[in-house]
Tab-separated table of C-alpha atoms in Angstrom:
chain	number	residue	atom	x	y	z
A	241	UNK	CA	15.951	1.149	-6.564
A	242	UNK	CA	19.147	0.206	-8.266
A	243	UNK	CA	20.947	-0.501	-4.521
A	244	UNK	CA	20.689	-3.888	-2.766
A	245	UNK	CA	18.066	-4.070	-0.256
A	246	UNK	CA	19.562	-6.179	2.562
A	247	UNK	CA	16.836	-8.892	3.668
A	248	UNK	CA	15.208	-8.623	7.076
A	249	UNK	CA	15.689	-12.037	7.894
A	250	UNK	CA	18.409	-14.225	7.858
A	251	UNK	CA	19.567	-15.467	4.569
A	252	UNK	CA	19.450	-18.919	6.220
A	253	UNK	CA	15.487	-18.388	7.029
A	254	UNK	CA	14.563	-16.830	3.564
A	255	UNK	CA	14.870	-20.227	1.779
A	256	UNK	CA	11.039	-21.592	2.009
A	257	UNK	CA	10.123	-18.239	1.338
A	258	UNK	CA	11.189	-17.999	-2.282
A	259	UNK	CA	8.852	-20.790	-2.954
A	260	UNK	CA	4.983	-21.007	-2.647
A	261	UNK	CA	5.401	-20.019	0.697
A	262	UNK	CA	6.458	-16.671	-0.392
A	263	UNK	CA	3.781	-16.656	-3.049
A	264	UNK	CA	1.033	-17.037	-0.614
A	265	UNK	CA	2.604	-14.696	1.806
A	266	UNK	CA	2.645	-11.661	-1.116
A	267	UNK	CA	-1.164	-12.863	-2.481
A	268	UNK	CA	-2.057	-12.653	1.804
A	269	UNK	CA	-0.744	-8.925	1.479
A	270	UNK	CA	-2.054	-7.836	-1.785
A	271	UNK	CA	-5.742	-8.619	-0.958
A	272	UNK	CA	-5.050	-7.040	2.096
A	273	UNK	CA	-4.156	-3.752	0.596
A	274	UNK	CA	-7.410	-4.188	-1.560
A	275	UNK	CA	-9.619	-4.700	0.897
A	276	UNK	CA	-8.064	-1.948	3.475
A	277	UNK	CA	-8.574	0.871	0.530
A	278	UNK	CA	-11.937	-0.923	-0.720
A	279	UNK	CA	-13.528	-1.396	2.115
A	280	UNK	CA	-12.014	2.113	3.009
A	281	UNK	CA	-13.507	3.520	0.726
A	282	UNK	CA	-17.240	2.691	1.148
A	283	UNK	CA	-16.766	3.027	5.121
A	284	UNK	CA	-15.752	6.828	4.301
A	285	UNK	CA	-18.927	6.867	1.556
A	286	UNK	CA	-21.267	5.035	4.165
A	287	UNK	CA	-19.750	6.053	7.611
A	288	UNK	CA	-17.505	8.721	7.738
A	289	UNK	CA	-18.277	11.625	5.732
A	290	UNK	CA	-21.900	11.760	7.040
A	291	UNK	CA	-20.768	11.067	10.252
A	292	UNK	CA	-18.273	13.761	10.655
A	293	UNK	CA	-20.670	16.190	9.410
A	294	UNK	CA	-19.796	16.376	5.448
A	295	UNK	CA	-23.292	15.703	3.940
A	296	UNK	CA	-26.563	16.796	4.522
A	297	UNK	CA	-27.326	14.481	7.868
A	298	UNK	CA	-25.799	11.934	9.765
A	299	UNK	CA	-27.134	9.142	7.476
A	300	UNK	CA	-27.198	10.828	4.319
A	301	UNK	CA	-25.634	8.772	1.726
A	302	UNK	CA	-26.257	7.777	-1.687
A	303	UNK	CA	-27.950	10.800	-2.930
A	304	UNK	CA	-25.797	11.820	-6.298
A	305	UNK	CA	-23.491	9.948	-8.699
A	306	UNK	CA	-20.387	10.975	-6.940
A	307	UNK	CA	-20.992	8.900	-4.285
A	308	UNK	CA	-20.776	5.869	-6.345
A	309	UNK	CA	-17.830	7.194	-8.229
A	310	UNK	CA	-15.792	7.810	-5.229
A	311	UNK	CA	-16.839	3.759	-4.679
A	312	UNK	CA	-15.796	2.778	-7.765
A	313	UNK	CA	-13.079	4.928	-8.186
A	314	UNK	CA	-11.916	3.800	-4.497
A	315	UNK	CA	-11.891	0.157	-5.303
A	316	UNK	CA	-10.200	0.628	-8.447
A	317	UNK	CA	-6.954	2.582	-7.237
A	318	UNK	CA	-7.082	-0.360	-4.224
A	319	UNK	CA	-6.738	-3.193	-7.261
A	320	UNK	CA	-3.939	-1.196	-8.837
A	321	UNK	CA	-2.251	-0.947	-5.211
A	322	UNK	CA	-2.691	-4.610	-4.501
A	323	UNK	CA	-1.295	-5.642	-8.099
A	324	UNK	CA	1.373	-3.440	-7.203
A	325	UNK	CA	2.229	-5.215	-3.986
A	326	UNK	CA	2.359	-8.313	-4.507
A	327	UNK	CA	2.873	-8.960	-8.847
A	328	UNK	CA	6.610	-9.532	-8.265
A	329	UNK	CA	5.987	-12.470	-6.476
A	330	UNK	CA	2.799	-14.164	-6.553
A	331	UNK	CA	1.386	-12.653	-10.111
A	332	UNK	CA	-0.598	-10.825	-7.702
A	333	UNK	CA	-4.127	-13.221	-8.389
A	334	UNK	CA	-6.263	-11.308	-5.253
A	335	UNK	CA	-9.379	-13.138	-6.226
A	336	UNK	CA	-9.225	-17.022	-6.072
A	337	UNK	CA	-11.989	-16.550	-9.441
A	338	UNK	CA	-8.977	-15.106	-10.805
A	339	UNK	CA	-6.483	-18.151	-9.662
A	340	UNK	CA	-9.373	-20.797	-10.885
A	341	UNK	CA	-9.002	-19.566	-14.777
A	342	UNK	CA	-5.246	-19.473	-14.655
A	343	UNK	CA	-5.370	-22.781	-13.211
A	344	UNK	CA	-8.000	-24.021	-16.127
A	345	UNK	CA	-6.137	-21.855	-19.295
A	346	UNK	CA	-3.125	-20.404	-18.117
A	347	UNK	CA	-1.350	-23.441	-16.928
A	348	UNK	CA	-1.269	-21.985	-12.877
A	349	UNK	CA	-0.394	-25.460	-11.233
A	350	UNK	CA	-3.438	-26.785	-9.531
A	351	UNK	CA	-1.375	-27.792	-6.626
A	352	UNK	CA	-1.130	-23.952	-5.402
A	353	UNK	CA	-4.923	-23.053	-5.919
A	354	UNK	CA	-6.135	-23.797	-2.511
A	355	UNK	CA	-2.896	-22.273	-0.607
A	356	UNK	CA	-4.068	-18.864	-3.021
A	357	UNK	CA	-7.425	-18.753	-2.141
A	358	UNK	CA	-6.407	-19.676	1.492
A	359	UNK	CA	-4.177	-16.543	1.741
A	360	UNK	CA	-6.390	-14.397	-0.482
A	361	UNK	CA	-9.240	-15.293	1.906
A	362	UNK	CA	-7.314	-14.234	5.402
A	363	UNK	CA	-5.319	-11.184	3.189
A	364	UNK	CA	-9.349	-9.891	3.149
A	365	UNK	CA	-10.275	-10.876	6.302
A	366	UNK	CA	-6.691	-9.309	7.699
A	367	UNK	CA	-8.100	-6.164	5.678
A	368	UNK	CA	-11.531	-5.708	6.786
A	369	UNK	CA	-10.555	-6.135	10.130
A	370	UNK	CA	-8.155	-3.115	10.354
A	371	UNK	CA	-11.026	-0.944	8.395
A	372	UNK	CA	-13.137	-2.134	11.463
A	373	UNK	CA	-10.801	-0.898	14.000
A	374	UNK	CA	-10.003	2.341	12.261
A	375	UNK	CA	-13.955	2.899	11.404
A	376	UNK	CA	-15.569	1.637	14.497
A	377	UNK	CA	-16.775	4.334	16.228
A	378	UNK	CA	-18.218	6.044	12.825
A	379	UNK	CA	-19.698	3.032	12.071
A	380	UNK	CA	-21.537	2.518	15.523
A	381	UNK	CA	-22.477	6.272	15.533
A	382	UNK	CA	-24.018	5.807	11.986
A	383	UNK	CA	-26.133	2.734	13.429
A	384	UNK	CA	-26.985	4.308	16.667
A	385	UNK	CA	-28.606	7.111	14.990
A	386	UNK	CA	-30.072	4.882	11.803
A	387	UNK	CA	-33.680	3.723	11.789
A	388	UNK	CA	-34.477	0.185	11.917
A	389	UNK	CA	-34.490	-2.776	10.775
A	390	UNK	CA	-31.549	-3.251	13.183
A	391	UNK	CA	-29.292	-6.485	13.617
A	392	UNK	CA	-27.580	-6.729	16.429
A	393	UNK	CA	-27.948	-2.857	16.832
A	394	UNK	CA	-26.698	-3.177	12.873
A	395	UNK	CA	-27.673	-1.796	9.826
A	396	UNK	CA	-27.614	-3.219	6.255
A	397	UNK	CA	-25.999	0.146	5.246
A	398	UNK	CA	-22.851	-0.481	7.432
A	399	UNK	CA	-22.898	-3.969	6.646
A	400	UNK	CA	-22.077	-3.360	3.157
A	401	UNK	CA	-19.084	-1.459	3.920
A	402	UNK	CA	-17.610	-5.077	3.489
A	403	UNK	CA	-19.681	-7.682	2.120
A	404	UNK	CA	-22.300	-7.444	-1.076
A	405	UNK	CA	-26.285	-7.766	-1.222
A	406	UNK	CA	-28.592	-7.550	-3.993
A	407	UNK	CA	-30.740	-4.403	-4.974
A	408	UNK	CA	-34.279	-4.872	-3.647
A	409	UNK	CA	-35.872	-4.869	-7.393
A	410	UNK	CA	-34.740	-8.762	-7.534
A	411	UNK	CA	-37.371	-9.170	-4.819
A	412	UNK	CA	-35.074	-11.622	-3.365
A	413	UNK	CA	-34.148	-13.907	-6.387
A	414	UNK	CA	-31.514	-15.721	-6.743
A	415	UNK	CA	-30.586	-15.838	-10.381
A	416	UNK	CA	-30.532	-12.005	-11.230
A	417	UNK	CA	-27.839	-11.400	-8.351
A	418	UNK	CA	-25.927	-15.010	-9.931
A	419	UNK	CA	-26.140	-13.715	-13.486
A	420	UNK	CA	-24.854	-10.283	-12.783
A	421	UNK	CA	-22.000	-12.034	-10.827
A	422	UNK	CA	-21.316	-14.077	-13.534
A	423	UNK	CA	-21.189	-11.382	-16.313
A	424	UNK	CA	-19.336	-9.324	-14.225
A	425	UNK	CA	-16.406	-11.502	-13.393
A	426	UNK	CA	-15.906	-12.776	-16.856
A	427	UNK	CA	-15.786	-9.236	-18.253
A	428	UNK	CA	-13.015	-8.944	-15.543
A	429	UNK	CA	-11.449	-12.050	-16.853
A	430	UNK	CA	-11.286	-11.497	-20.151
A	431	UNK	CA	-9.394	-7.653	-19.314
A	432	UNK	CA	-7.090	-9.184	-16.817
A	433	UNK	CA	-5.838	-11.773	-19.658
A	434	UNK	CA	-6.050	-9.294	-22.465
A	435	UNK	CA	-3.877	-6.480	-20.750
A	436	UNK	CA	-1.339	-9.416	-19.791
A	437	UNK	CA	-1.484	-11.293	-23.106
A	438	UNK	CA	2.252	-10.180	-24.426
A	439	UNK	CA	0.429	-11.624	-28.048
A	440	UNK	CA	-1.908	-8.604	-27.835
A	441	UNK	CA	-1.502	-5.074	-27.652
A	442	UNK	CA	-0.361	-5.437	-24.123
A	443	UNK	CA	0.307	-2.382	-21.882
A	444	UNK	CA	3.572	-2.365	-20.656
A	445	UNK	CA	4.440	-4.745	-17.637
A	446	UNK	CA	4.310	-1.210	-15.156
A	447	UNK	CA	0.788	-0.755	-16.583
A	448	UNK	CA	-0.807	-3.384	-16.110
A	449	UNK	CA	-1.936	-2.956	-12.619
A	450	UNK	CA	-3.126	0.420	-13.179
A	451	UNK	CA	-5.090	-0.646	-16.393
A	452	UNK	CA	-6.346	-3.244	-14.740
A	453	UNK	CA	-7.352	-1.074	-12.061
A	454	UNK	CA	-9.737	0.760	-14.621
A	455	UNK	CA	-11.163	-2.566	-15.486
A	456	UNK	CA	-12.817	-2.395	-12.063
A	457	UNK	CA	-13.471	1.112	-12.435
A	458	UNK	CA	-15.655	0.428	-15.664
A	459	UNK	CA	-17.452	-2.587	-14.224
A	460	UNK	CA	-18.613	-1.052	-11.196
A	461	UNK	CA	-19.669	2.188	-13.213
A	462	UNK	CA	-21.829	-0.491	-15.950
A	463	UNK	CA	-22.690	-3.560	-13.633
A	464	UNK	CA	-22.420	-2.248	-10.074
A	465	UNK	CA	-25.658	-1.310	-8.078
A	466	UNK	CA	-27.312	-4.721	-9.148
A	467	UNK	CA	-25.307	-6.591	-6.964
A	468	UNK	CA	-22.442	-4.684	-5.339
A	469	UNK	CA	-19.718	-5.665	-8.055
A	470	UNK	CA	-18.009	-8.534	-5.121
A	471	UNK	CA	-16.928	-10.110	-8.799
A	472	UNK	CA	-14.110	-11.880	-6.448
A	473	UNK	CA	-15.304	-14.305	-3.960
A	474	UNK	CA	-12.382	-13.451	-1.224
A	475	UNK	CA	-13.061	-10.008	-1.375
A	476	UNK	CA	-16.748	-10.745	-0.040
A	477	UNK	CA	-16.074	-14.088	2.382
A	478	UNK	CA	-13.368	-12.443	4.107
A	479	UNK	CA	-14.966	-9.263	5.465
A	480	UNK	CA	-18.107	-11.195	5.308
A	481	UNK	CA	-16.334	-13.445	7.920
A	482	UNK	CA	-15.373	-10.450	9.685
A	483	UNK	CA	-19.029	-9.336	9.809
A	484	UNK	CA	-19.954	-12.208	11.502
A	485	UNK	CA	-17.863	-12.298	14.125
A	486	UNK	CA	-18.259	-8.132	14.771
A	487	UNK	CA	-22.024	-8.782	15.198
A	488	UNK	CA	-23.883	-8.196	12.075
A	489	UNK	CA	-24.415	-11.835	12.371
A	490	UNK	CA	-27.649	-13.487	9.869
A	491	UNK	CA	-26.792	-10.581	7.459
A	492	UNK	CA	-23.518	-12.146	7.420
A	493	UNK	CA	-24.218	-15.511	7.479
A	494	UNK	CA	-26.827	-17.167	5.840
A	495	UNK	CA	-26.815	-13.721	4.333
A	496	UNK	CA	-30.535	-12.501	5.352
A	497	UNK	CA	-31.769	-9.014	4.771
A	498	UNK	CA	-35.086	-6.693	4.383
A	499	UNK	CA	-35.861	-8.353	0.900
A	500	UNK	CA	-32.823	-10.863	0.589
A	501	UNK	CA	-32.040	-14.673	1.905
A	502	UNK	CA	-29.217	-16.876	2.037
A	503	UNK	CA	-27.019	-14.617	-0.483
A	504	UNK	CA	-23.592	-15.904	0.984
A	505	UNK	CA	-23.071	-18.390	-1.459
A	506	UNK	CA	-23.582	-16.029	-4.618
A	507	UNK	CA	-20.699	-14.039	-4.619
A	508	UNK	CA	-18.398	-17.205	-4.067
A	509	UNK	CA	-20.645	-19.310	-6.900
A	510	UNK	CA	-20.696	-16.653	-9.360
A	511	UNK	CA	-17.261	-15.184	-9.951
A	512	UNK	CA	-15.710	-19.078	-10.062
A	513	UNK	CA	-18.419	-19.560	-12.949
A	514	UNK	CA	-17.944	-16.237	-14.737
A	515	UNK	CA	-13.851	-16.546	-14.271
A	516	UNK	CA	-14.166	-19.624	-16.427
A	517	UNK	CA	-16.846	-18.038	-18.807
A	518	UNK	CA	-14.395	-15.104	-19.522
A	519	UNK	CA	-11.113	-16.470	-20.036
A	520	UNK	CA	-12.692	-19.454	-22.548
A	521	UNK	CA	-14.417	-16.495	-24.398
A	522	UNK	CA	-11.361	-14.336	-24.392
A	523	UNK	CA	-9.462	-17.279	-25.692
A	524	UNK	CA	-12.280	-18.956	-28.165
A	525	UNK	CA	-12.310	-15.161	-29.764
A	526	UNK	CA	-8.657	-13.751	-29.537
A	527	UNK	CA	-6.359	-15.954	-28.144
A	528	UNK	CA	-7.089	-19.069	-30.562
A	529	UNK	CA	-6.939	-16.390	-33.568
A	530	UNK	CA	-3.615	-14.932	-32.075
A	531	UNK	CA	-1.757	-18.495	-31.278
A	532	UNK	CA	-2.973	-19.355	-35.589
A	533	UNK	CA	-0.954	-16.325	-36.610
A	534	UNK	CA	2.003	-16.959	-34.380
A	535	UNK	CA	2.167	-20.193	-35.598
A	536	UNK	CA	1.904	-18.585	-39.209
A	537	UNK	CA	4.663	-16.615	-38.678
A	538	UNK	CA	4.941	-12.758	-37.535
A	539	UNK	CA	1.769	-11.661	-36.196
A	540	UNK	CA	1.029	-8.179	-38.333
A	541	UNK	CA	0.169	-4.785	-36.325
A	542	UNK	CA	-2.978	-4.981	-34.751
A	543	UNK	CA	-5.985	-3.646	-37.191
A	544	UNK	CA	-4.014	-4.784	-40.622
A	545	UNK	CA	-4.306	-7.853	-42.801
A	546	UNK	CA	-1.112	-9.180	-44.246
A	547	UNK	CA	-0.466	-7.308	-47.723
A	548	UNK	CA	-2.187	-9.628	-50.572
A	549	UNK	CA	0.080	-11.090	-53.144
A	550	UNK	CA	-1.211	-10.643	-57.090
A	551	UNK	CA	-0.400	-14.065	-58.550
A	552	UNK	CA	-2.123	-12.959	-61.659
């Protein structure tokens, strides 16, 4: 809006604010938006719609493609909504992988990396705890009518309306679940810096959060069912966290399952390493090739070679 906004709070009070304070404050609500519409969206894919009598039984779920399109479709539009939020202020991070290779290639100052993944860490938490309240009794009714194993009176099914396991054909390995972790948080890397790098063909700066947005979309639809896609360690600890305390408890933490053990750690571990992976490759590739033509002189339109000169 062209119009001044008058602040809420005193001018006097808004001081720290425009600082890191501020910065963590708009990362806090960004990853809460994602996780409210992510986390949505699987508790309406896992919970709701067979519970309210939309599919075939009251634990019917997972039986077409569309189901995990409306997933990955779901957690897509929640990244562009997030980005949305919060890019004015904080660059809108949402995933402290995310922070770690701006820190390590994009000059991010170290000093604010743990107050980011702080905030990005309650922002989830503060998310999956309002899908909690506003899915509760869907996701008790799915339980109580759900055969066992049971934690708790807990199923695996409506613990992974927030937090990530692997598929059962790893027969409870650890490095599948880590390698698919990896490759899919560098791929999301390497988009995230591409769409922003102004040296590229960059979308424009109202965009980017939508492109980016279909960046999740794509690896979710390629890389997701090995591993659950987390490929941001905040968006699994927080409502992981939340598990925890709501009673799913050793699914939770260590992360024990039907054919799974101690998988906390992986979806933290993972992303960090494939952040760094990605952004290195993205720069190693295109952004060392694009900073040799700057410094050349005009950078020619993408897919041309500078005309030849005959010096015959």
């Amino acid at each position: 809006m062209a119009v001044e906004i008058p602040p809420l709070v005193k001018p006097s009070r808004l001081r720290s604010r425009g600082g890191l304070l501020g910065e963590c404050l708009a990362e806090f609500l960004g990853t809460f938006v994602l996780i409210s519409f992510g986390c949505g969206v699987v508790a309406m894919a896992v919970a709701a719609l067979p519970g309210s009598g939309r599919a075939a039984t009251p634990t019917t779920i997972f039986l077409a493609a569309g189901d995990w399109l409306l997933i990955t479709w779901g957690w897509a539009l929640a990244v562009t909504f997030g980005i949305y939020v919060a890019g004015g202020v904080s660059g809108a991070h949402l995933n402290p992988a995310v922070t770690l290779a701006f820190a390590v290639r994009r000059r991010f100052p170290w000093a604010k990396v743990v107050p980011f993944w702080v905030s990005q860490v309650l922002g989830a938490l503060a998310g999956a705890a309002l899908v909690y309240l506003v899915y509760h009794d869907a996701i008790n009714a799915f339980d109580a009518v759900s055969k066992p194993p049971k934690v708790n009176g807990h199923t695996e099914a409506t613990f992974s309306i927030f937090a990530t396991f692997p598929a059962p054909y790893f027969n409870g390995g650890t490095w599948g679940p880590l390698i698919d972790q990896i490759v899919g948080t560098a791929f999301l890397v390497m988009f995230v810096v591409a769409v922003i790098d102004l040296r590229n063909t960059a979308v424009g700066s109202n965009l980017g959060p939508f492109v980016i947005g279909l960046a999740v979309a794509a690896i979710g639809m390629s890389y997701g069912a090995n591993a659950g896609y987390a490929i941001n360690p905040a968006r699994d600890f927080g409502p992981r966290l939340l598990t925890w305390f709501a009673g799913w408890k050793s699914l939770a933490f260590p992360g024990d399952g039907a054919w799974f053990s101690g998988y906390w750690w992986i979806p933290i571990v993972g992303p960090l390493i494939g952040a760094v992976i990605g952004v290195l490759v993205y720069d190693l590739f295109i952004g060392d090739v694009l900073h040799a033509r700057l410094k050349r002189g005009e950078l020619p339109e993408p897919g041309r070679t500078r005309p030849t000169v005959d010096e015959g």
